[in-house]
């Protein structure tokens, strides 16, 4: 079989065992190789129920009692119900069809539509399938706890889950306000899906905790058992019998030779039965699946615990009384660093005056039983290896060079800067040719490089956003498209090619989300307070962080406002942590750490000598450039 051979050559199993890819990624790969696809509701990707506690007020993921037994199929989780299935199986002996335990399947078209009832195009599909009507409200998906209970108790329900349970909170909201009807017993109108109490009424929190459970130690160490049942050696044959994992024979691949059926009516009837009943994935493994190695969490960074390592002067010392004098205009006296990029043993700094300097630095971290107390050192050598000016032409009189004005490539070899009077973007490299890029009509006010380094975006004074394809010298980067929709100058941008989105903020307070690939406007974010947008950021998990002068706002990938927080000081910069869980926000003299997965809960607040201008990660360090020309170095604890 070609899929099996291709899967073996992929090396995905070993990568998963070694912890190189997540549980979610691996399950999606298994589904794909086994013939499951989003394009076919009859062979939709299947995921496991992993939790069984949907009634507690809090969810303790370290407690094994909250998890489902992954060594058994859903139909075998309830011993009493399993006995009834076995009695029926025995009664089928000699009836002309292979005996089976379960007369329904864990994945079929009806199951997919059941879960995705509230979203289009699935709502229309249900109405088409059921002659323009929804099913009885009591049989619709109105409660996660009820859905789990039915999968344990009902003789006609052994459903597993679909991938959306781990990434799509919108499936639990009745955003289109469809009339599903009222429950028979309580006469309560069915609208949004009833979530477990531990989700606190938030679909985003449910998905976040559910995904966290999927990637946790308990599931990681036992997921191979479930893989054996669905994709592996316990899917069919004697091992399936031993595992109580036998379904109706027509659900198995190759059980019916449709080409051998000459009667068109009979063939159509069998095809309809297979389509509606459910299909078992292609069997990918003939032997027990290996267990995942214990997740090595050592080395993961805890941004809630930052320890001050040192403060480094980036400018000549001044008299202490002058530096701390009341009312001192530090920005007028000093030339703060607005951009920092560490790479290997080099640290590139760009000052507000457009001066660029490269220094050599070295780090050392010595582990300790107490992660936050582990010894760390960050040493910056005083003599600059390079000193130039990042100003091929004068800056526009309307532009102040800031952390929004310069970005660096992933490898640190290229810098892009903007704000020039000729509307150009300057591409600088210490070794390669320096070029100016043209293509937009207004002064370029801000830049952002995508996380994969393939694209960068620019925001301009003419209210447009440029999407650029980066090409390394001697080739020239190309302006792919211009995004419209703003009515005032664009002052901050962020891009993520994995999510295919660009977020842009404007002076008049509007924030738009476009697709990078086609330039289509997806939505305008509803900012709850008026004011100029100071900065925007996109986390790797899809959250959008929007900062105004004195407030932070968190949105889901689909534009739902999740939380807002007011600050005591003006915000200068925001940086999402590499793992996507935290946002590091420069609020005056404080570096504040917000938990993006917990509604902007403040996890830590750390004081710097003077106002912070920009933030950079240099794992496990966080570098903060301050207004006075100092760089404050913090170290994150190891989990």
Short mmCIF file of N, CA and C in Angstrom, two decimals, residues 24 28 37-39 41 44-48 111-113 115-117 119-122 141 144 161-172 203-204 206-208 210-211 214 558:
data_model
loop_
_atom_site.label_atom_id
_atom_site.label_comp_id
_atom_site.label_asym_id
_atom_site.label_seq_id
_atom_site.Cartn_x
_atom_site.Cartn_y
_atom_site.Cartn_z
N UNK A 24 -0.56 16.92 18.62
CA UNK A 24 -1.54 17.37 17.63
C UNK A 24 -1.01 17.20 16.22
N UNK A 28 -2.51 14.66 13.26
CA UNK A 28 -2.93 15.16 11.95
C UNK A 28 -2.20 14.44 10.82
N UNK A 37 -9.38 13.46 5.61
CA UNK A 37 -9.19 14.80 5.04
C UNK A 37 -10.36 15.70 5.42
N UNK A 38 -10.07 16.99 5.55
CA UNK A 38 -11.14 17.97 5.80
C UNK A 38 -12.08 18.08 4.61
N UNK A 39 -11.64 17.63 3.45
CA UNK A 39 -12.44 17.77 2.23
C UNK A 39 -13.52 16.70 2.09
N UNK A 41 -16.38 14.71 4.45
CA UNK A 41 -17.02 14.53 5.76
C UNK A 41 -17.13 13.07 6.14
N UNK A 44 -13.43 12.22 7.72
CA UNK A 44 -12.92 13.40 8.40
C UNK A 44 -11.85 12.99 9.42
N UNK A 45 -10.85 13.84 9.69
CA UNK A 45 -9.85 13.50 10.70
C UNK A 45 -10.49 13.18 12.05
N UNK A 46 -9.97 12.17 12.72
CA UNK A 46 -10.51 11.73 14.00
C UNK A 46 -9.48 11.96 15.09
N UNK A 47 -9.94 12.50 16.23
CA UNK A 47 -9.10 12.74 17.40
C UNK A 47 -9.75 12.08 18.61
N UNK A 48 -9.00 11.82 19.66
CA UNK A 48 -9.57 11.11 20.81
C UNK A 48 -10.21 12.03 21.86
N UNK A 111 -21.51 12.56 12.63
CA UNK A 111 -20.77 13.00 13.81
C UNK A 111 -20.11 14.36 13.57
N UNK A 112 -19.52 14.54 12.40
CA UNK A 112 -18.86 15.80 12.08
C UNK A 112 -19.89 16.94 12.06
N UNK A 113 -21.02 16.71 11.42
CA UNK A 113 -22.06 17.74 11.36
C UNK A 113 -22.66 17.99 12.74
N UNK A 115 -21.04 17.99 15.61
CA UNK A 115 -20.15 18.87 16.35
C UNK A 115 -20.09 20.28 15.75
N UNK A 116 -20.17 20.39 14.42
CA UNK A 116 -19.97 21.68 13.76
C UNK A 116 -21.29 22.34 13.36
N UNK A 117 -22.34 21.98 14.04
CA UNK A 117 -23.69 22.47 13.75
C UNK A 117 -23.76 23.99 13.63
N UNK A 119 -21.55 26.26 12.72
CA UNK A 119 -20.71 26.95 11.75
C UNK A 119 -21.11 26.61 10.32
N UNK A 120 -21.04 27.60 9.46
CA UNK A 120 -21.21 27.36 8.03
C UNK A 120 -19.90 26.88 7.43
N UNK A 121 -19.97 26.02 6.41
CA UNK A 121 -21.16 25.59 5.65
C UNK A 121 -21.88 24.40 6.25
N UNK A 122 -21.47 24.00 7.47
CA UNK A 122 -22.00 22.76 8.05
C UNK A 122 -23.47 22.91 8.44
N UNK A 141 -25.87 18.93 19.59
CA UNK A 141 -24.70 19.16 20.42
C UNK A 141 -24.92 20.45 21.20
N UNK A 144 -20.97 19.84 26.27
CA UNK A 144 -19.82 18.94 26.18
C UNK A 144 -19.96 17.81 27.19
N UNK A 161 -13.67 12.46 18.85
CA UNK A 161 -13.73 13.90 18.61
C UNK A 161 -13.16 14.24 17.23
N UNK A 162 -13.21 15.51 16.91
CA UNK A 162 -12.63 16.04 15.68
C UNK A 162 -11.53 17.04 16.08
N UNK A 163 -10.60 17.36 15.19
CA UNK A 163 -9.48 18.24 15.55
C UNK A 163 -9.91 19.61 16.07
N UNK A 164 -11.06 20.11 15.62
CA UNK A 164 -11.49 21.45 15.99
C UNK A 164 -11.63 21.63 17.51
N UNK A 165 -11.84 20.52 18.25
CA UNK A 165 -11.94 20.62 19.70
C UNK A 165 -10.65 21.15 20.32
N UNK A 166 -9.57 21.14 19.56
CA UNK A 166 -8.27 21.53 20.10
C UNK A 166 -7.75 22.85 19.52
N UNK A 167 -8.55 23.50 18.66
CA UNK A 167 -8.05 24.77 18.13
C UNK A 167 -9.13 25.76 17.72
N UNK A 168 -10.40 25.40 17.75
CA UNK A 168 -11.43 26.28 17.18
C UNK A 168 -12.52 26.61 18.21
N UNK A 169 -12.31 27.62 19.05
CA UNK A 169 -13.34 27.97 20.04
C UNK A 169 -14.65 28.42 19.42
N UNK A 170 -14.61 28.91 18.18
CA UNK A 170 -15.84 29.41 17.55
C UNK A 170 -16.87 28.31 17.31
N UNK A 171 -16.46 27.05 17.31
CA UNK A 171 -17.42 25.97 17.10
C UNK A 171 -18.40 25.85 18.27
N UNK A 172 -18.06 26.45 19.40
CA UNK A 172 -18.93 26.37 20.58
C UNK A 172 -19.84 27.59 20.71
N UNK A 203 -14.98 29.77 25.60
CA UNK A 203 -14.55 28.75 24.65
C UNK A 203 -13.04 28.76 24.43
N UNK A 204 -12.44 29.95 24.47
CA UNK A 204 -10.98 30.03 24.29
C UNK A 204 -10.26 29.33 25.43
N UNK A 206 -11.48 26.88 27.25
CA UNK A 206 -11.69 25.44 27.08
C UNK A 206 -10.70 24.87 26.09
N UNK A 207 -10.57 25.51 24.93
CA UNK A 207 -9.66 25.00 23.90
C UNK A 207 -8.22 25.03 24.39
N UNK A 208 -7.86 26.09 25.11
CA UNK A 208 -6.49 26.21 25.60
C UNK A 208 -6.16 25.08 26.58
N UNK A 210 -7.81 22.23 26.89
CA UNK A 210 -7.95 20.96 26.20
C UNK A 210 -6.69 20.65 25.40
N UNK A 211 -6.15 21.66 24.74
CA UNK A 211 -4.91 21.48 23.98
C UNK A 211 -3.73 21.22 24.92
N UNK A 214 -3.86 17.68 25.88
CA UNK A 214 -3.41 16.81 24.79
C UNK A 214 -1.90 16.73 24.73
N UNK A 558 -9.87 34.91 15.45
CA UNK A 558 -11.07 35.26 14.71
C UNK A 558 -11.68 36.58 15.14
#
